[in-house]
Coordinates of C-alpha atoms and ligand atoms in Angstrom, one line a residue:
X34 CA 0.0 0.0 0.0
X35 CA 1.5 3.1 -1.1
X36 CA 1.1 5.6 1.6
X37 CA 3.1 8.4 0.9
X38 CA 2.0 12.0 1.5
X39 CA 4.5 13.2 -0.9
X40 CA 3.0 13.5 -4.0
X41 CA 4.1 10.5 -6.9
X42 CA 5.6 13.4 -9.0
X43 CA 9.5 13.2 -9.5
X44 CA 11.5 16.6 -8.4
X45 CA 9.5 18.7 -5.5
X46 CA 13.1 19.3 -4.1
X47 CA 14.8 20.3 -7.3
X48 CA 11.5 22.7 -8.1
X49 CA 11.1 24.0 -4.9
X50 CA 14.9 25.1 -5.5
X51 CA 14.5 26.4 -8.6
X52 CA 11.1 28.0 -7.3
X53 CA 13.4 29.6 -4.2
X54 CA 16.3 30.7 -7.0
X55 CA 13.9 32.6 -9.0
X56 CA 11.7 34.3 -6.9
X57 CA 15.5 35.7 -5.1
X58 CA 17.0 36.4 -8.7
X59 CA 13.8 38.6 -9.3
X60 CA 13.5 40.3 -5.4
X61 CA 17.5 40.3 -4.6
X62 CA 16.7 42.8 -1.5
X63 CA 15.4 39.9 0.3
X64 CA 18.7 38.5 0.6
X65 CA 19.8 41.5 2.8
X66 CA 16.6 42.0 4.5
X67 CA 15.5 38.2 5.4
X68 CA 19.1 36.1 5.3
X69 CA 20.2 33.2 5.0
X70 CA 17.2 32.3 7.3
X71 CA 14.8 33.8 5.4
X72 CA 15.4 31.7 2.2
X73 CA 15.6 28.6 3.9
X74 CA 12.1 29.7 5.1
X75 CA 11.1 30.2 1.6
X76 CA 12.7 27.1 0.4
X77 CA 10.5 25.4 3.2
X78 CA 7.0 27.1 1.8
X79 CA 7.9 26.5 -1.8
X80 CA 8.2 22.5 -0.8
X81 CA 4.4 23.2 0.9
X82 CA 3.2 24.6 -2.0
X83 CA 4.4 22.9 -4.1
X84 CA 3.3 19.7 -2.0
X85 CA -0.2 20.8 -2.1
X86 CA -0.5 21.6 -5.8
X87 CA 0.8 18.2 -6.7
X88 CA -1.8 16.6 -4.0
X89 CA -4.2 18.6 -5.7
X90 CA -3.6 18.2 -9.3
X91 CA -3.6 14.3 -8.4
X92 CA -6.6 14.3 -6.7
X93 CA -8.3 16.5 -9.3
X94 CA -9.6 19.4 -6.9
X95 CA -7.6 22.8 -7.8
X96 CA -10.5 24.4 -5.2
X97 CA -7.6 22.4 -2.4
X98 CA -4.5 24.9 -3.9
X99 CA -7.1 27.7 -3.8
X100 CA -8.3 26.9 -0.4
X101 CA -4.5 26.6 0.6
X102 CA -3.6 29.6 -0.8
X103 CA -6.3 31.4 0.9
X104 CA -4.9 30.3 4.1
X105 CA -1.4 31.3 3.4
X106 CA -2.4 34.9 2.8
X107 CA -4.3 35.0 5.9
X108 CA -0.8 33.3 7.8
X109 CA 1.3 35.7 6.1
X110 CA -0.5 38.8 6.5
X111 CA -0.6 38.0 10.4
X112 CA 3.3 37.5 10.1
X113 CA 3.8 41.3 8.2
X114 CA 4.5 39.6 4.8
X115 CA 1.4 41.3 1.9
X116 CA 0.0 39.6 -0.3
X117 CA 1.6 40.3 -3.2
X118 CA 4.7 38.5 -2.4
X119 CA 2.6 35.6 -2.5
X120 CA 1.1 36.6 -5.2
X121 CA 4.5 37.1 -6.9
X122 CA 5.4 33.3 -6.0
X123 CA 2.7 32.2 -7.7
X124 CA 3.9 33.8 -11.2
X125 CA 7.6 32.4 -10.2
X126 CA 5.8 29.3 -9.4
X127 CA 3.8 29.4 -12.7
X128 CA 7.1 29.9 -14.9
X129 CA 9.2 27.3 -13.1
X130 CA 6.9 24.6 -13.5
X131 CA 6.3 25.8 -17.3
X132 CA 9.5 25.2 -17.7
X133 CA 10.4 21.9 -15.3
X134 CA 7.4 19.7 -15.4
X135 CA 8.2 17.2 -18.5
X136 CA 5.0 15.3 -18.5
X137 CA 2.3 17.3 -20.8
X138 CA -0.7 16.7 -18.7
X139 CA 0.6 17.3 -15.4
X140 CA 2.2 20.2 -16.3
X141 CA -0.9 21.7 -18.2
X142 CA -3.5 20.8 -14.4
X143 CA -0.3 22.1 -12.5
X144 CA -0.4 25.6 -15.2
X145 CA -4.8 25.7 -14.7
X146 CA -4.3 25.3 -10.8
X147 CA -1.8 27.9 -10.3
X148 CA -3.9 30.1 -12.9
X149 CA -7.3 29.6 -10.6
X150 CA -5.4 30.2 -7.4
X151 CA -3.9 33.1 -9.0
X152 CA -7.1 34.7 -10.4
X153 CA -8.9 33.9 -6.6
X154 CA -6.0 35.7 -4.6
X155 CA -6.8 39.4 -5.0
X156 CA -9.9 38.7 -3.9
X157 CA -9.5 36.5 -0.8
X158 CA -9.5 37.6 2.6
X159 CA -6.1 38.5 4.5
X160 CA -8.3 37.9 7.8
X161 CA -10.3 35.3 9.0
X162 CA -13.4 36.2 11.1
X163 CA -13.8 34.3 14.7
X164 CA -15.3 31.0 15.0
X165 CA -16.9 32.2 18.1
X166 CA -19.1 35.7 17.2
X167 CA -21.8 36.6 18.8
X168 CA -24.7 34.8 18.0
X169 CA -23.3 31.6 17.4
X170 CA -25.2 28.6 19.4
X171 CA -23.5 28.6 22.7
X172 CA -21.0 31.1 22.4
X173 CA -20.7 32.8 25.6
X174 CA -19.5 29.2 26.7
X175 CA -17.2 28.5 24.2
X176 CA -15.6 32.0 24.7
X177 CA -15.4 31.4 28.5
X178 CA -14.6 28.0 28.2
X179 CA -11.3 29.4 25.7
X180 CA -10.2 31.8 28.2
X181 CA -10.1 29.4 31.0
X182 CA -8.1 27.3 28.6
X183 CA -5.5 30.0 27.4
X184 CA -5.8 31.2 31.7
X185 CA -4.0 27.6 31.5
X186 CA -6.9 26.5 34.2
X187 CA -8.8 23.5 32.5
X188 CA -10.7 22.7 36.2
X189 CA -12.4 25.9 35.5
X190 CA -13.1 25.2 31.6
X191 CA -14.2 21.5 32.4
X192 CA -16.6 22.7 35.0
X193 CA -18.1 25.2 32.7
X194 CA -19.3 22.4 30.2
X195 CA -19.8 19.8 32.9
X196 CA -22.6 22.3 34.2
X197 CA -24.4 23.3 31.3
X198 CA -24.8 19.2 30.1
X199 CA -25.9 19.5 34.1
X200 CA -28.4 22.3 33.3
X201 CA -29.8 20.4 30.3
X202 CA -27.5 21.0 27.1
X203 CA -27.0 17.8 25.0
X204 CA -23.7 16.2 25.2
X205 CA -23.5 16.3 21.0
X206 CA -24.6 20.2 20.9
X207 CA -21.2 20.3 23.9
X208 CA -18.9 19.0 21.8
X209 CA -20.2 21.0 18.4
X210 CA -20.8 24.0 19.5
X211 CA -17.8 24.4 22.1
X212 CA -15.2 22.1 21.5
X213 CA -14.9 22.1 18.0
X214 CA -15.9 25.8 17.2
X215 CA -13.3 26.3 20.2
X216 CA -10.5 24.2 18.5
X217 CA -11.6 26.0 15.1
X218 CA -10.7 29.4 16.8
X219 CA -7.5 28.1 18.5
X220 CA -6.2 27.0 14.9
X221 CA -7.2 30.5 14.0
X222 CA -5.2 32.3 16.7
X223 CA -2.0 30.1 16.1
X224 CA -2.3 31.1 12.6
X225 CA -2.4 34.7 13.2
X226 CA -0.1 34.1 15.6
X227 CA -1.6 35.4 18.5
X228 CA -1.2 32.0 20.4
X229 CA 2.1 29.8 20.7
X230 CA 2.5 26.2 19.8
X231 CA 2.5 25.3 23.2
X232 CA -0.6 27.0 24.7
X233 CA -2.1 25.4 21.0
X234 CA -1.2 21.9 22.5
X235 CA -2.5 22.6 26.4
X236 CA -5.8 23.4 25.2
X237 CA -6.0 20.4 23.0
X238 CA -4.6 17.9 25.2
X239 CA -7.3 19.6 28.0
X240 CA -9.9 19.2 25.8
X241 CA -9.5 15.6 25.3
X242 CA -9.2 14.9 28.9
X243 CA -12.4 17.1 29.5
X244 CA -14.3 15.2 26.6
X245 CA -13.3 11.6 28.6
X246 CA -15.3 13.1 31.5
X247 CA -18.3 12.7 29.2
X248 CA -17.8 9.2 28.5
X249 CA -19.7 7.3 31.6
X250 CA -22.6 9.3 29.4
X251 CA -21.8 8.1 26.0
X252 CA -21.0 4.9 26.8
X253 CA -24.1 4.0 28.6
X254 CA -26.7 4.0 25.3
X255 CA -28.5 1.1 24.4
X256 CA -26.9 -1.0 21.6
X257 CA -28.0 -1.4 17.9
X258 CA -26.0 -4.1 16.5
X259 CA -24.2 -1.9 14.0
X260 CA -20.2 -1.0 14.0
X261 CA -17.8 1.7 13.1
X262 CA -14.5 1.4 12.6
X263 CA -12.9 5.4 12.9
X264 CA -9.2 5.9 12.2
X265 CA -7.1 9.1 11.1
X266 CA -5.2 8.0 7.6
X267 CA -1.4 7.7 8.1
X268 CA 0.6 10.8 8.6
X269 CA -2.6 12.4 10.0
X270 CA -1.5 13.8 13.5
X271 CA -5.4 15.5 13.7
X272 CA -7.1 12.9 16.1
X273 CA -9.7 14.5 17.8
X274 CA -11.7 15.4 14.7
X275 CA -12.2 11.3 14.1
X276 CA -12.5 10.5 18.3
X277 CA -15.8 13.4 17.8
X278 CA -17.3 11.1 15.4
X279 CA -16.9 7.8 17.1
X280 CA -18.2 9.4 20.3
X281 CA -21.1 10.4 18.6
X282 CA -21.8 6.9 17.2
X283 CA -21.4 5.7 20.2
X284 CA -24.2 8.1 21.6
X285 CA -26.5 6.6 18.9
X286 CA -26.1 3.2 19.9
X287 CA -23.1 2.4 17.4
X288 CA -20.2 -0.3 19.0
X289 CA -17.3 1.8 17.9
X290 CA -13.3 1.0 17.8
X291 CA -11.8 4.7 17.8
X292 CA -8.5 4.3 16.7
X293 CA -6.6 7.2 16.8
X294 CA -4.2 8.8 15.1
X295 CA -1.7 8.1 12.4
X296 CA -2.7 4.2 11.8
X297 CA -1.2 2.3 9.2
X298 CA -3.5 1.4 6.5
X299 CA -2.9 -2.0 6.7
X300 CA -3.9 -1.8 10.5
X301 CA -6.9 -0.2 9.9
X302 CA -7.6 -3.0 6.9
X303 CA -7.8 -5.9 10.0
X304 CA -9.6 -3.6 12.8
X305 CA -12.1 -3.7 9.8
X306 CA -12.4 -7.5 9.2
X307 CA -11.7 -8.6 12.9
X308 CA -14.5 -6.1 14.1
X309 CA -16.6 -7.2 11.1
X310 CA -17.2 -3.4 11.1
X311 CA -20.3 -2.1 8.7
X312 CA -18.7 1.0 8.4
X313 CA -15.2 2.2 8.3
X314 CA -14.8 6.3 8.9
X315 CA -11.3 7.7 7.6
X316 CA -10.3 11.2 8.9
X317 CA -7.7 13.6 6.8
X318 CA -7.5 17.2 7.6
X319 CA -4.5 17.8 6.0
X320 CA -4.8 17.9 2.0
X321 CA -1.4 16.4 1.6
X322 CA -2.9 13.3 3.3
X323 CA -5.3 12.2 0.4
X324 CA -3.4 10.5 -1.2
X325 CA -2.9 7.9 1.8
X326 CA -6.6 8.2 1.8
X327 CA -7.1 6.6 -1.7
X328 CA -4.6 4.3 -1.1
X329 CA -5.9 3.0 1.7
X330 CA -9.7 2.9 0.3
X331 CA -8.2 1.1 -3.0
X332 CA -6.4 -1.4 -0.8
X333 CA -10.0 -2.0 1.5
X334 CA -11.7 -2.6 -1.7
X335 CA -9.6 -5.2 -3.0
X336 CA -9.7 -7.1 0.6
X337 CA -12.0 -9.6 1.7
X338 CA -13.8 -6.4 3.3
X339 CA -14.6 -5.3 -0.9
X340 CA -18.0 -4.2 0.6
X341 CA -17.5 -1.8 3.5
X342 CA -19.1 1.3 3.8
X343 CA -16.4 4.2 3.4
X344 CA -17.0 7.0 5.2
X345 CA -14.8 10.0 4.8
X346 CA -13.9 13.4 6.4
X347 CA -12.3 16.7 7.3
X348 CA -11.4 20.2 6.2
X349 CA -10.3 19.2 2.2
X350 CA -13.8 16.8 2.3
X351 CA -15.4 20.2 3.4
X352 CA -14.0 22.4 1.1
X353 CA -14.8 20.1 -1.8
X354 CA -18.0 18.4 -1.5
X355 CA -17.3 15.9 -4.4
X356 CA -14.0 14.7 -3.5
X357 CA -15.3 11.8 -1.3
X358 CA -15.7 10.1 -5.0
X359 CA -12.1 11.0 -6.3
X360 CA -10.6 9.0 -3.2
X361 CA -13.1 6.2 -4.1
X362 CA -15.0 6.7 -0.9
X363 CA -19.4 5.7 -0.3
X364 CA -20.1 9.0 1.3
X365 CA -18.6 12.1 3.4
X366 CA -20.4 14.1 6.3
X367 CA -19.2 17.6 7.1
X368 CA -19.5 17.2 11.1
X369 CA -19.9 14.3 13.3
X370 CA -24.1 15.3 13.2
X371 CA -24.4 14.7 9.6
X372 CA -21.9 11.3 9.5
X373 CA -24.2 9.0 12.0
X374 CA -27.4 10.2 9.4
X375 CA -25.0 9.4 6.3
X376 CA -23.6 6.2 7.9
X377 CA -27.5 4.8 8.6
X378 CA -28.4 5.7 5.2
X379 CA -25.6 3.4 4.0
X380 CA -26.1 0.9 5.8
X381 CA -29.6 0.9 5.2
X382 CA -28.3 0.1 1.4
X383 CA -29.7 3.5 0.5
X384 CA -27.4 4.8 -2.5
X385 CA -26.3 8.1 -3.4
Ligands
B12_505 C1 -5.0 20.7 17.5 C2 -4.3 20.9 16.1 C3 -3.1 20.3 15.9 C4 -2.5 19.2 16.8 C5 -3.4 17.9 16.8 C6 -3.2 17.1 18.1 C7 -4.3 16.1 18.3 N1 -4.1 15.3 19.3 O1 -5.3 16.0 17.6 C8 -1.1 19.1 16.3 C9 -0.1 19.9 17.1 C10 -0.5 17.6 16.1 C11 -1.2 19.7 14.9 C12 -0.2 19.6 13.9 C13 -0.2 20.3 12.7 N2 -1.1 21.2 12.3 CO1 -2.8 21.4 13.2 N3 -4.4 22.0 14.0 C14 -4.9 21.7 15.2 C15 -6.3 22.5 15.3 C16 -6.0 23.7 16.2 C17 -7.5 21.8 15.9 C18 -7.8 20.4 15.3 C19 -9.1 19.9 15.9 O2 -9.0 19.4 17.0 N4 -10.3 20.2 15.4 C20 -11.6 19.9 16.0 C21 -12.4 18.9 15.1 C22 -13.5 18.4 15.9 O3 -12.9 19.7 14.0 P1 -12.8 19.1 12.5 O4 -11.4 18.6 12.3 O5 -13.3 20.1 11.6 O6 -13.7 17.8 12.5 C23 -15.1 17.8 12.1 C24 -15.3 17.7 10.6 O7 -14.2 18.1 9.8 C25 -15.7 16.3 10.3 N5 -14.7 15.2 10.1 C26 -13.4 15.2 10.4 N6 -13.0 13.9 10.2 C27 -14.0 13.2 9.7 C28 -14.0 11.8 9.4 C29 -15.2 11.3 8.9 C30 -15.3 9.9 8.6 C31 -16.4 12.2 8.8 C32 -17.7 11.6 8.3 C33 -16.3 13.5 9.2 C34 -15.1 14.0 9.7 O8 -16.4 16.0 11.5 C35 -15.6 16.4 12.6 C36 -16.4 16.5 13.8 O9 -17.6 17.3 13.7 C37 -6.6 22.8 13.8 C38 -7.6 24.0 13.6 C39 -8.8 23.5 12.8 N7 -9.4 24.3 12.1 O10 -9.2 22.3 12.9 C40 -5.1 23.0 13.3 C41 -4.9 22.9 11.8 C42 -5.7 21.8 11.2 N8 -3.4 22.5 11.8 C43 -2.8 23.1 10.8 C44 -1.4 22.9 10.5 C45 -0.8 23.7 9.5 C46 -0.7 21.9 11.2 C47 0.8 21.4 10.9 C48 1.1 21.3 9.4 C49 1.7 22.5 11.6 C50 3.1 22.2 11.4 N9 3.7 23.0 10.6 O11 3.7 21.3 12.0 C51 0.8 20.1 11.7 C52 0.5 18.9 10.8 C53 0.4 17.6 11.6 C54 0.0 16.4 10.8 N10 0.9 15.7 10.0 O12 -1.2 16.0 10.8 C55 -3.7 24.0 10.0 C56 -4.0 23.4 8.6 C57 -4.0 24.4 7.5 C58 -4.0 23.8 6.2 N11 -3.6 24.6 5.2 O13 -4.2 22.6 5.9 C59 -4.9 24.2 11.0 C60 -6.2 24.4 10.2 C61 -4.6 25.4 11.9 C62 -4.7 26.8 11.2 N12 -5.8 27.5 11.2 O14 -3.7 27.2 10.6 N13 -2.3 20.4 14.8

């Protein structure tokens, strides 16, 4: 099973250098404002963008370079960098691949995507608005329940949410509407830099030891003879995304084996059989992860598990609605809600 997450296309290295060498040649006062520090910081983007424009051209969804693009602006701009040196790399980017990338029809998706992204740029955002404005279903929560976090007190944030399940608030609306909006805006902040790496990973880890207080709750519904089998793809490090969605099986009666993060495909492949699972739900948040995705979903297919129900999901699955079918997948659900009502319907043999 090929499981990769570099794209299958020979060269990243020598175009990201060639990518670096040109946009320098053409801005040589970077060299003496940035240093040597700064181009090995470029070199290290140009192998990311370059990354997600091969994931993308493979997977056949330039809406994934777009939507990375968009998000690079937004980090940049929060890092004093404008836009238009990105928009710059893109025209470098555009000319060294016209140049470097020998096979016709890769190089002609790579030349499109780049041209989309391009085109989109201007008009994207160089801000991203809060996940947790006013009006949003339980936000004052959320918003107290962050600050307790980034107070580095988790007694006080787990108390918070503990009471108002307490008070009558459903465990599911709990985790939607505070947890996941609350990790939505902590990705935010560490984008715009306004939060480090650390207080990014004291909130998370928090968070998942809050969410295990819930479980003498979710694990206590009555059982409906159906199972789901809920794994993040290799090289996906993004766990809690996946450990939403078996909790919320769970709640609705589902035997569930949540596996974590990171799992080999081939590991995944036995859970499947062993558990004689009727649904298997993949988790990638990270674009350059799809291709593990449709490795792993071509591998499951020719197994003696050919007939599982594939479930897939996370941010690229969000941005592109249709991409569930370019990994070979059954269905995708945009939030854990959505995947227990997609995940009866296929097991109920109800085709899309
Ligand atoms: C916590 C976190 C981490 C932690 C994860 C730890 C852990 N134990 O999980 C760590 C530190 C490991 C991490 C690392 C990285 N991260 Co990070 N991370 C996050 C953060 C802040 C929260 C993730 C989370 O918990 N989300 C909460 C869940 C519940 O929400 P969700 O993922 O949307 O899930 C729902 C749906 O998508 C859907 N769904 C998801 N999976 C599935 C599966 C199925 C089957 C179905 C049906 C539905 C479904 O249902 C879910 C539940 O409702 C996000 C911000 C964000 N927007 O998510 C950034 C974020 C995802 N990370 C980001 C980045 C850049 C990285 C790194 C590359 C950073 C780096 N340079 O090292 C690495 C990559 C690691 C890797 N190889 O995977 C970026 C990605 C941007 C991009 N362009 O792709 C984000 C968006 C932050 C940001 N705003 O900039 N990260």
């Amino acid at each position: 099973m090929d499981e990769s997450n570099q794209a299958s296309v020979p060269g990243i290295e020598t175009l990201a250098i060639a990518l670096t060498n040109r946009h320098y040649a053409a801005r040589p006062e970077l060299s003496t404002r940035y240093g040597a520090a700064g181009r090995a910081k470029c070199l290290e983007d140009a192998r990311y963008h370059l990354d997600y424009l091969l994931q993308s051209i493979q997977i056949g969804s330039p809406i994934l370079f777009t939507a990375y693009m968009s998000w690079s602006k937004v980090m940049l701009a929060a890092r004093g960098i404008p836009a238009a040196d990105l928009e710059a790399n893109l025209d470098y980017m555009h000319e060294v691949l016209a140049e470097g990338l020998a096979d016709t029809e890769i190089r002609a998706s790579a030349l499109r995507t780049i041209a989309i992204a391009r085109r989109e740029l201007a008009r994207l955002p160089d801000a991203e608005n809060t996940y947790l404005g006013v009006g949003e279903p339980l936000a004052d929560i959320a918003r107290d329940y962050l600050t307790a976090l980034l107070d580095g007190d988790r007694q006080r944030a787990a108390s918070l949410v503990l009471k108002e399940v307490k008070a009558g608030t459903s465990v599911k609306e709990v985790y939607l509407n505070v947890f996941q909006r609350t990790q939505h805006e902590i990705g935010r902040l560490w984008q715009i830099n306004r939060i480090t790496v650390a207080e990014e990973h004291y909130c998370t880890a928090a968070t998942q030891l809050i969410m295990a207080q819930f479980y003498p709750h979710i694990f206590s519904t009555p059982k409906i003879g159906r199972r789901l089998v809920a794994a993040c793809v290799n090289g996906e490090l993004h766990e809690i995304s996946v450990r939403m969605i078996a909790d919320f099986f769970e709640l609705a009666g589902w035997d569930t084996y949540y596996l974590g993060a990171n799992v080999p495909g081939a590991s995944i492949a036995d859970m499947v059989l062993r558990q004689r699972a009727h649904v298997v739900g993949i988790s990638a948040t990270l674009t350059t992860n799809l291709g593990a995705v449709a490795a792993l979903i071509k591998a499951l297919r020719s197994s003696s598990s050919a007939n599982i129900k594939v479930l897939v999901g996370g941010a690229p699955f969000n941005t592109d609605p249709n991409l569930w079918r370019a990994v070979g997948a059954d269905a995708s659900a945009p939030d854990a809600e959505q995947a227990i009502v997609e995940a009866n319907r296929l097991v109920s043999g109800a085709g899309k």
